[in-house]
PDB file of C-alpha atoms and ligand atoms in Angstrom:
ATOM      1  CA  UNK B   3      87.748 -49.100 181.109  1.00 45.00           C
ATOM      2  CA  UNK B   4      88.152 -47.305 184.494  1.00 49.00           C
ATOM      3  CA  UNK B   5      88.805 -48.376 187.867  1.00 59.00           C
ATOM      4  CA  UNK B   6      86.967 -46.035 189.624  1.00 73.00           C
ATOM      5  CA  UNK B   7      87.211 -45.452 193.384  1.00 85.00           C
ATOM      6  CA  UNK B   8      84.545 -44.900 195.608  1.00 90.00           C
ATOM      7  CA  UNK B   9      83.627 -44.802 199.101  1.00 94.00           C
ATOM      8  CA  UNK B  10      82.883 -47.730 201.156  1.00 95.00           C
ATOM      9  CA  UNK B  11      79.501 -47.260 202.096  1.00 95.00           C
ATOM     10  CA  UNK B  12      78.172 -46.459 198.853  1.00 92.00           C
ATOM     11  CA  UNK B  13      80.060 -49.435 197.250  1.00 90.00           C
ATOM     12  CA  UNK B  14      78.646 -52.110 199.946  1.00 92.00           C
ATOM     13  CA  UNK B  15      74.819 -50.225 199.201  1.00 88.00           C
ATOM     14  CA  UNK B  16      75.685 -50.923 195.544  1.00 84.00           C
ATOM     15  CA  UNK B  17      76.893 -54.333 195.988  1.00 84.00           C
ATOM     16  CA  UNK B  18      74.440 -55.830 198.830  1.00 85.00           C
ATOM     17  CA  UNK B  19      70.847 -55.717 200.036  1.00 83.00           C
ATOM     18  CA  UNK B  20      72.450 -53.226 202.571  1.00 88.00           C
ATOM     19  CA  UNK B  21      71.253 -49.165 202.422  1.00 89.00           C
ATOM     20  CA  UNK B  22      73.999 -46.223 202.890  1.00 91.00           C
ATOM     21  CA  UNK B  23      72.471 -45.823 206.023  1.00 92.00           C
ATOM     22  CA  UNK B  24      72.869 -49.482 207.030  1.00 93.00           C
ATOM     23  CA  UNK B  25      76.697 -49.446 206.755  1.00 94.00           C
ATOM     24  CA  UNK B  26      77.893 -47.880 209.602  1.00 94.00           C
ATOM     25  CA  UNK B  27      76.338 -50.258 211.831  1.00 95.00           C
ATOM     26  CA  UNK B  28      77.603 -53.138 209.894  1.00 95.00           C
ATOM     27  CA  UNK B  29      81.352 -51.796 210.374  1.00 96.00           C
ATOM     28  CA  UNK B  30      80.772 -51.182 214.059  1.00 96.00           C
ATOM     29  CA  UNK B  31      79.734 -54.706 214.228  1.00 95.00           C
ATOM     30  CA  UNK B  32      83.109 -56.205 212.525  1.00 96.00           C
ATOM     31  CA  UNK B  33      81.311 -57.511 209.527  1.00 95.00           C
ATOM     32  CA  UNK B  34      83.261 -55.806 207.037  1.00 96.00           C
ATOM     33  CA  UNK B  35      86.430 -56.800 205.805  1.00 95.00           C
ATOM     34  CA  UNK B  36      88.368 -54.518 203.253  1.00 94.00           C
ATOM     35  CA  UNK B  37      91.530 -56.462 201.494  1.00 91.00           C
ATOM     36  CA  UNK B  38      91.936 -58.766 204.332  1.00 92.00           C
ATOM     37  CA  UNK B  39      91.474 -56.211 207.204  1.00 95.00           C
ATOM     38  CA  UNK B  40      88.745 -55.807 209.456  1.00 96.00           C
ATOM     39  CA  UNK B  41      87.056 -52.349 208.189  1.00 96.00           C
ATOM     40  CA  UNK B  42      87.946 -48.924 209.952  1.00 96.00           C
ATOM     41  CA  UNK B  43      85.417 -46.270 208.395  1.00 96.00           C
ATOM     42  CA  UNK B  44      82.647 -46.010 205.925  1.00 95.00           C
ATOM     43  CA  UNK B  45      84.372 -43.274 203.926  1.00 95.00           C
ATOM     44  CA  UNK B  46      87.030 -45.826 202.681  1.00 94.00           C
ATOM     45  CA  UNK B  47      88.389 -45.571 199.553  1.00 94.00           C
ATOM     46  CA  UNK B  48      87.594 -48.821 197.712  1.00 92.00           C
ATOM     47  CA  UNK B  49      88.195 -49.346 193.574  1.00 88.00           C
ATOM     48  CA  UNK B  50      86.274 -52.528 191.723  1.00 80.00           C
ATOM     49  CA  UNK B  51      89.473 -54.740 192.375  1.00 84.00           C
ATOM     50  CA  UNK B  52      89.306 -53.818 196.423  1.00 89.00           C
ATOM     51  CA  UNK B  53      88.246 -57.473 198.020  1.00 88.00           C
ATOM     52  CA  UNK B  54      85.283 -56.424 200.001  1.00 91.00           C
ATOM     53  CA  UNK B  55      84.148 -59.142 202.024  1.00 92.00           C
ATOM     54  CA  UNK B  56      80.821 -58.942 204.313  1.00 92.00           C
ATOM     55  CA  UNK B  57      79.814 -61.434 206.234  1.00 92.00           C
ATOM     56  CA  UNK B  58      82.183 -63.373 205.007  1.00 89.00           C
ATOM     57  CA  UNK B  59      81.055 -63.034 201.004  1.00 86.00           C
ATOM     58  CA  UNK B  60      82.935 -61.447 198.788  1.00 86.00           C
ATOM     59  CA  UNK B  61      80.980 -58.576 196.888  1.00 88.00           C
ATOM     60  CA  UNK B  62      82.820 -58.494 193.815  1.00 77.00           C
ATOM     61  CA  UNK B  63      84.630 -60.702 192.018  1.00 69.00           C
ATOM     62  CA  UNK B  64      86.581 -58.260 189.285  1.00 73.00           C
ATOM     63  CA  UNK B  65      90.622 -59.392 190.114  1.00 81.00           C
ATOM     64  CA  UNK B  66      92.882 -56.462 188.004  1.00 87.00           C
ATOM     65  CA  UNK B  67      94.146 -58.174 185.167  1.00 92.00           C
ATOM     66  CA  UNK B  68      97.925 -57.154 183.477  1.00 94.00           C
ATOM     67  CA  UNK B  69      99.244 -59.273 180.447  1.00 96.00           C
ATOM     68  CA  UNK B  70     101.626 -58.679 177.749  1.00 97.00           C
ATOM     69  CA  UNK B  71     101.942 -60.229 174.413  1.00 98.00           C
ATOM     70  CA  UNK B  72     104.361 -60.447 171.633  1.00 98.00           C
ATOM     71  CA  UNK B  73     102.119 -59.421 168.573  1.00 98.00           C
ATOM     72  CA  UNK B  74     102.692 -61.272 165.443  1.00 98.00           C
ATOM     73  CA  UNK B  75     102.459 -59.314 162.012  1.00 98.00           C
ATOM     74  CA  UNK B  76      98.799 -59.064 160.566  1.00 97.00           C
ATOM     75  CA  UNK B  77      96.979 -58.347 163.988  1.00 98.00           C
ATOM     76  CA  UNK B  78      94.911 -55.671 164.553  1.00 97.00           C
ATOM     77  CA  UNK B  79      95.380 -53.986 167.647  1.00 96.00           C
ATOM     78  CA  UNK B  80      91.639 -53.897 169.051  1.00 93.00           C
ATOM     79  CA  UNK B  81      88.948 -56.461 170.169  1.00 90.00           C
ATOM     80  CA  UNK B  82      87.340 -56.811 167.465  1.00 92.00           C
ATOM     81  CA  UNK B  83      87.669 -56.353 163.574  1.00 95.00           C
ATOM     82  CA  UNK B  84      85.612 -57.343 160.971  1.00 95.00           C
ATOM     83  CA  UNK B  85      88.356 -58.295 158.897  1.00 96.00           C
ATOM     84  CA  UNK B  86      91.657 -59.492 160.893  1.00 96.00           C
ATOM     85  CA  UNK B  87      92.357 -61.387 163.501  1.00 97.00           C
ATOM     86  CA  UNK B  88      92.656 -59.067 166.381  1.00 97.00           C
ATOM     87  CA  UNK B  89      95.198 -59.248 169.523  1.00 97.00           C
ATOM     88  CA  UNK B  90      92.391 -60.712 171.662  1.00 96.00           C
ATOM     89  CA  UNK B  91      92.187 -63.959 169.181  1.00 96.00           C
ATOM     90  CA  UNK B  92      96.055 -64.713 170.723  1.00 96.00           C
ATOM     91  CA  UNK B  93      94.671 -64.890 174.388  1.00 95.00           C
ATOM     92  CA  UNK B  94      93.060 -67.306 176.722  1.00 92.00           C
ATOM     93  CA  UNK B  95      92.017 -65.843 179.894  1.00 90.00           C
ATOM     94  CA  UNK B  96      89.030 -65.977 181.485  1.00 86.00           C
ATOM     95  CA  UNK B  97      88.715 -62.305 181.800  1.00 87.00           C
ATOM     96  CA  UNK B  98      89.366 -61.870 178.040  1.00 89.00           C
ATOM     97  CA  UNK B  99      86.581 -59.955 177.452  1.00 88.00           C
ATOM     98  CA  UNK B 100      87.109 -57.226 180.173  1.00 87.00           C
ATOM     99  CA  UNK B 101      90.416 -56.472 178.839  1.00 92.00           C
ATOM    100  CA  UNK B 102      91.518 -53.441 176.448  1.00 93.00           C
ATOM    101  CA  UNK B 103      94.610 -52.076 174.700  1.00 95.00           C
ATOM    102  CA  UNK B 104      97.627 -50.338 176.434  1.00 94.00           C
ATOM    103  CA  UNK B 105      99.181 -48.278 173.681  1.00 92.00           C
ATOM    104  CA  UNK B 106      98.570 -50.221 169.953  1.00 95.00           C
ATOM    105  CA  UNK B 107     100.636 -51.108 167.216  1.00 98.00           C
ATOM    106  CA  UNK B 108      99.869 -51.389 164.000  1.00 97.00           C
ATOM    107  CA  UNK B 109      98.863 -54.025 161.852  1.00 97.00           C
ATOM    108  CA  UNK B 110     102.192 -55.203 160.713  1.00 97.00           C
ATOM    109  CA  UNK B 111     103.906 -53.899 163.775  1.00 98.00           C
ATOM    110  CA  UNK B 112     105.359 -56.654 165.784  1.00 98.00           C
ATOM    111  CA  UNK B 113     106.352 -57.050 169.534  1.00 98.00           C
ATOM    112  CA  UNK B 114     104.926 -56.020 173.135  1.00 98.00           C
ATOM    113  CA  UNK B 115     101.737 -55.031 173.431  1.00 98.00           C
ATOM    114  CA  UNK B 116     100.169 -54.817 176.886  1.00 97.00           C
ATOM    115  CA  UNK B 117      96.538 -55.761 177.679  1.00 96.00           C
ATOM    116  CA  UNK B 118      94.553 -54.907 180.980  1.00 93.00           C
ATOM    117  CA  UNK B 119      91.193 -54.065 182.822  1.00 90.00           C
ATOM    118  CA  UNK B 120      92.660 -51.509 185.023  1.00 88.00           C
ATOM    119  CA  UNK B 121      91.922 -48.609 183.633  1.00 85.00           C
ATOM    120  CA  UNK B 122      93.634 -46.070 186.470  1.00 85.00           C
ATOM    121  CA  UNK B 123      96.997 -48.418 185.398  1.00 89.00           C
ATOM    122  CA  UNK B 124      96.517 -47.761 181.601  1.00 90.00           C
ATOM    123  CA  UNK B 125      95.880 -43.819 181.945  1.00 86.00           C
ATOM    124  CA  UNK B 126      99.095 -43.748 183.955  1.00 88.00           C
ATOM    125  CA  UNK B 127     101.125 -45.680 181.435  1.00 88.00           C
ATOM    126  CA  UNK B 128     100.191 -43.699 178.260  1.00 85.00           C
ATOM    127  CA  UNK B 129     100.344 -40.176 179.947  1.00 84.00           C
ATOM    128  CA  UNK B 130     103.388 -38.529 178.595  1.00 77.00           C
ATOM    129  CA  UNK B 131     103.817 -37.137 181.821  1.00 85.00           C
ATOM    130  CA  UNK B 132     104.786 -40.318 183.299  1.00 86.00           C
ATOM    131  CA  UNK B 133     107.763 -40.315 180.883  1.00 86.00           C
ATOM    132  CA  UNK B 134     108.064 -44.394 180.191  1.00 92.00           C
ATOM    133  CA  UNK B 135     110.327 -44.895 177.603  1.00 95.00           C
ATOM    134  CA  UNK B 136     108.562 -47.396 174.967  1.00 96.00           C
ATOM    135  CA  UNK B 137     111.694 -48.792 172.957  1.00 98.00           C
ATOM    136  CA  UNK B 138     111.520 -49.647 169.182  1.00 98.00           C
ATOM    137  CA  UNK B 139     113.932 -51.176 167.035  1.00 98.00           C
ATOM    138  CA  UNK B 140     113.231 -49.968 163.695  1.00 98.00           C
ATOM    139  CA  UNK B 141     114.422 -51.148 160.046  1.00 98.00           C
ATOM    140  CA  UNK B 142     114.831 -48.433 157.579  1.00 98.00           C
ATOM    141  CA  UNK B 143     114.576 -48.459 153.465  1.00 98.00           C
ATOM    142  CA  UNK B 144     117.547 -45.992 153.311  1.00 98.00           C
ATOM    143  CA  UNK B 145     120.618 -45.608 154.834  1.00 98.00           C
ATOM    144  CA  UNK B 146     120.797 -43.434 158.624  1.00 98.00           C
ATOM    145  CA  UNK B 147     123.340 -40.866 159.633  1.00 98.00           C
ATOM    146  CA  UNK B 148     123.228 -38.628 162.826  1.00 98.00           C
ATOM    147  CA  UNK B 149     122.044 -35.957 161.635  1.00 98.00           C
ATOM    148  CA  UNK B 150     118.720 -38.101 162.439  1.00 98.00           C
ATOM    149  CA  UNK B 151     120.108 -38.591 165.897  1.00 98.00           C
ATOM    150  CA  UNK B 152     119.884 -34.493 166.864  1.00 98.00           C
ATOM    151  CA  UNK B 153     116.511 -33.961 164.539  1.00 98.00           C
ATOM    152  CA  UNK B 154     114.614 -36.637 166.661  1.00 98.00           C
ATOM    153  CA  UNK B 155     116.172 -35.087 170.245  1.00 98.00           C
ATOM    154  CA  UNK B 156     115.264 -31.626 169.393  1.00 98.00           C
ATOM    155  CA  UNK B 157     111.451 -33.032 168.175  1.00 98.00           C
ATOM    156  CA  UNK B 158     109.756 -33.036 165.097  1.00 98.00           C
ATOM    157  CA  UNK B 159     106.923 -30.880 164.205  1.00 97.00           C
ATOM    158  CA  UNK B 160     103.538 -32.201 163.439  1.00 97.00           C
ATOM    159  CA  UNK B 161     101.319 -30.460 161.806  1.00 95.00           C
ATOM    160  CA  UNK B 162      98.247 -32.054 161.827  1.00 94.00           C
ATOM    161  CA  UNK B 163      98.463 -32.567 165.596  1.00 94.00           C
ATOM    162  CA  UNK B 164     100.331 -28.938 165.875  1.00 96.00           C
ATOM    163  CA  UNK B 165     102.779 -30.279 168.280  1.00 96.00           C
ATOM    164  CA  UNK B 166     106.331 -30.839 168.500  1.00 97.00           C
ATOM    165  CA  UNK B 167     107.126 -34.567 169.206  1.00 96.00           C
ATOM    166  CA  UNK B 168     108.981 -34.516 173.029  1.00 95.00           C
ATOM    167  CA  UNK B 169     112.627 -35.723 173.048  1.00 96.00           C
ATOM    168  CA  UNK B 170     113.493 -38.963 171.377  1.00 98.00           C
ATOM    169  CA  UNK B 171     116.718 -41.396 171.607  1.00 98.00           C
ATOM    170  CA  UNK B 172     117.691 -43.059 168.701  1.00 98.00           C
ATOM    171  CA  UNK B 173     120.936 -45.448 168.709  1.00 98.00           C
ATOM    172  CA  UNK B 174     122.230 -46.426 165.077  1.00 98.00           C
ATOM    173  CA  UNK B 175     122.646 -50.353 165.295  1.00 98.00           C
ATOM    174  CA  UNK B 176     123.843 -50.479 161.456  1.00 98.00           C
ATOM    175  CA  UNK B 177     123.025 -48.837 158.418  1.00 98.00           C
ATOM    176  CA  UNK B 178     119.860 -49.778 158.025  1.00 98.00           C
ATOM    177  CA  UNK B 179     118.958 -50.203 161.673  1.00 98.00           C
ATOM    178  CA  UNK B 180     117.992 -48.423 165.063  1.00 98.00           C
ATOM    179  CA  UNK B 181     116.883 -48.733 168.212  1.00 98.00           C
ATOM    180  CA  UNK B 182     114.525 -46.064 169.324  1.00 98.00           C
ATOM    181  CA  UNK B 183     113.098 -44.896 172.669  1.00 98.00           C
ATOM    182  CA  UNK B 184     110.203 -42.388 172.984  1.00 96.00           C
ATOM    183  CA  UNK B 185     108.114 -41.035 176.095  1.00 94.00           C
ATOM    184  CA  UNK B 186     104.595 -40.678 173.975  1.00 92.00           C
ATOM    185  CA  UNK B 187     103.040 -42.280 171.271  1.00 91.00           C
ATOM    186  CA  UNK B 188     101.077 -40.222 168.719  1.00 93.00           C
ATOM    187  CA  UNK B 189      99.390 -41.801 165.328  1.00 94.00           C
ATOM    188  CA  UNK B 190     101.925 -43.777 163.577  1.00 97.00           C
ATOM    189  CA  UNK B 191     104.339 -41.536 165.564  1.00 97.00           C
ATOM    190  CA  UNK B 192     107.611 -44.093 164.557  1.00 98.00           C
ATOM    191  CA  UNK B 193     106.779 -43.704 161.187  1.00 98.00           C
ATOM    192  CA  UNK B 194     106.148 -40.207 160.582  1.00 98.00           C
ATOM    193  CA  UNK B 195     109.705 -39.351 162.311  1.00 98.00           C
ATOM    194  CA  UNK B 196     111.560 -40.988 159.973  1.00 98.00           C
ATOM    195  CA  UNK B 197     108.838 -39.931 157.211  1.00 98.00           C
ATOM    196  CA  UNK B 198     110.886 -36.351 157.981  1.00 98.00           C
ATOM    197  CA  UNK B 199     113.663 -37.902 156.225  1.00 98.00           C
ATOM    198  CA  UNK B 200     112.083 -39.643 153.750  1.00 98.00           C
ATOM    199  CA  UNK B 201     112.724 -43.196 154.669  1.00 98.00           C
ATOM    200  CA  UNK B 202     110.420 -45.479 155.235  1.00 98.00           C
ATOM    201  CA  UNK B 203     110.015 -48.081 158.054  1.00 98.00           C
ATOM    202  CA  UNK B 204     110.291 -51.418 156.491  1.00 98.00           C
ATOM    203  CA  UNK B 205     109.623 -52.923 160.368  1.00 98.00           C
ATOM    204  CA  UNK B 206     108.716 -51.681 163.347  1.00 98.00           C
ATOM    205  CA  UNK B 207     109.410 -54.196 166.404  1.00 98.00           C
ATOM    206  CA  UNK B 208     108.354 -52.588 170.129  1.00 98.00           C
ATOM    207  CA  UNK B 209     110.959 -54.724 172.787  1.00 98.00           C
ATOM    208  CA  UNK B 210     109.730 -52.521 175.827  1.00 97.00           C
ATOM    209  CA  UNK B 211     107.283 -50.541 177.832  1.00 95.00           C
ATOM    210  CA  UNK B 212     109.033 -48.608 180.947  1.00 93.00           C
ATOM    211  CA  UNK B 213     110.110 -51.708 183.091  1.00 92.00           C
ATOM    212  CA  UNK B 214     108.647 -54.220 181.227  1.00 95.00           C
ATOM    213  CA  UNK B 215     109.875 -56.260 178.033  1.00 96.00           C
ATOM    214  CA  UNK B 216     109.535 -58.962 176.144  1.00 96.00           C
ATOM    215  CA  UNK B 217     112.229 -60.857 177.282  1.00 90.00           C
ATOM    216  CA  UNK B 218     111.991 -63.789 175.031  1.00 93.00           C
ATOM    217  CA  UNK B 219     108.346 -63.475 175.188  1.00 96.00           C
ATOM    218  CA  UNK B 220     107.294 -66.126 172.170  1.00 97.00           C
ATOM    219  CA  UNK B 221     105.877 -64.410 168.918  1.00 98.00           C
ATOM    220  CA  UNK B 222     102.173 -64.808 169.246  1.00 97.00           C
ATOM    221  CA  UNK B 223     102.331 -65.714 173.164  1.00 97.00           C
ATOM    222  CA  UNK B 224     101.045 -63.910 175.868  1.00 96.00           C
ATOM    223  CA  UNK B 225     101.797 -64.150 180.124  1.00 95.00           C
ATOM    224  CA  UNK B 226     100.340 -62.667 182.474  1.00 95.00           C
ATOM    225  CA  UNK B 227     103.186 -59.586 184.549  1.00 94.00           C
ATOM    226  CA  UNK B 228     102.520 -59.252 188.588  1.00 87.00           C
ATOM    227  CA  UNK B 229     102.055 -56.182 190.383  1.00 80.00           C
ATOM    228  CA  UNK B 230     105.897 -56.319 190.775  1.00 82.00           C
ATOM    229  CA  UNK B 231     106.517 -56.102 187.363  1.00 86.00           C
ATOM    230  CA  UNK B 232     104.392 -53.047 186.227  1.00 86.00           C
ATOM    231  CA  UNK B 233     105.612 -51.576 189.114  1.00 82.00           C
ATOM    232  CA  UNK B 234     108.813 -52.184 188.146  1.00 75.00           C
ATOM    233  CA  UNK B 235     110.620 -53.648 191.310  1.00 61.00           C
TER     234      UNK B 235
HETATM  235  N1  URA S  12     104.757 -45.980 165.650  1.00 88.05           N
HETATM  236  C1  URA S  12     104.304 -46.402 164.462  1.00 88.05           C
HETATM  237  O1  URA S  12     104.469 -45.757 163.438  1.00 88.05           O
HETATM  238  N2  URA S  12     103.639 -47.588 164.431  1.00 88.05           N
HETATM  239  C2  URA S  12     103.453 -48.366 165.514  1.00 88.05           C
HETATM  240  O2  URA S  12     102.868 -49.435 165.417  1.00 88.05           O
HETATM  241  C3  URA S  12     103.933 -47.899 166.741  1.00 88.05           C
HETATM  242  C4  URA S  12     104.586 -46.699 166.792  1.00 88.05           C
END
């Protein structure tokens, strides 16, 4: 789940039939080549997706891995469920089984959910801190007025959490629909803001993450987003 960094030396001892002690000779004599450049000290930071080569082998083989997928209704949201068909069932990848959850939806929540095996990237994403607006568009049992507009920017109180929910944007589309854009994502958080006024979600579709959406992204398809993209250049 993490993509821990380490140093160098202990990563090529870990990874070879070389000791700690071995390494510095091994980068004095040029063997060692760290993402395509020839080595420069043993106290390099390297992470499992770093392409450590010695002697011209590569020691690991773990390539990061960033996809998003436009989640169909009746999918669970983990890798496996003894019931459902989970989001995993919608993907072909050969690193399938490395890969975990970036923020879920629930089971008859529909739209982007993003999938990885770098763990340092996921952290970032779902920290509030980071402040990346996940958008929803949102279809209501009762009618909306503005009033919902000020109560979701000034936050809503949770109780069982004992927060307050951090400033949320909510356009009115129509009367019975909204597009909303929160920083965080607590339990059923969508639902329980409009549960303040009593009106339930009849469907929750998520269109973005920070810089990335679905962009026509086919229900029940999934593509795999370049460094560009989740960096959002
Ligand atoms: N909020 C909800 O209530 N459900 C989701 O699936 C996502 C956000």
């Amino acid at each position: 789940m993490t993509s821990k960094t380490s140093r160098l030396d202990r990563f090529i001892s870990q990874n070879s039939v070389y000791s700690l002690s071995d390494t510095r000779r091994l980068l004095a004599q040029q063997r060692i080549f760290v993402d395509g450049h020839l080595a420069y000290s043993i106290q390099q930071q390297v992470t499992q997706f770093t392409h450590v080569v010695l002697d011209g082998n590569c020691l690991n083989d773990s390539t990061a891995v960033y996809m998003m997928l436009n989640k169909p209704k009746g999918f669970v949201s983990a890798t496996t469920d003894p019931k459902h068909p989970t989001v995993l069932d919608l993907i072909q990848h050969p690193q399938k089984n490395e890969l975990h959850i970036v923020g879920r939806l629930d089971f008859n929540t529909t739209g982007l959910v993003l999938l990885t095996n770098d763990g340092a990237w996921s952290r970032k994403i779902s920290l509030p801190e980071t402040k990346l607006a996940k958008i929803y568009e949102v279809t209501l049992s009762k009618p909306l007025n503005d009033e919902y507009i000020e109560v979701f920017r000034k936050g809503i109180y949770f109780s069982y959490e004992n927060i307050t929910t951090q400033p949320a944007y909510l356009e009115i589309l129509s009367e019975y629909q909204a597009r909303l854009s929160l920083i965080e994502g607590k339990y059923h958080q969508v639902k329980r803001m409009f549960g303040f006024f009593q009106n339930e979600v009849l469907a929750l579709h998520r269109t973005a993450v920070g810089p990335i959406s679905l962009d026509g992204l086919t229900v029940g398809h999934s593509k795999l987003l370049t460094k560009q993209t989740i960096e959002g250049q």
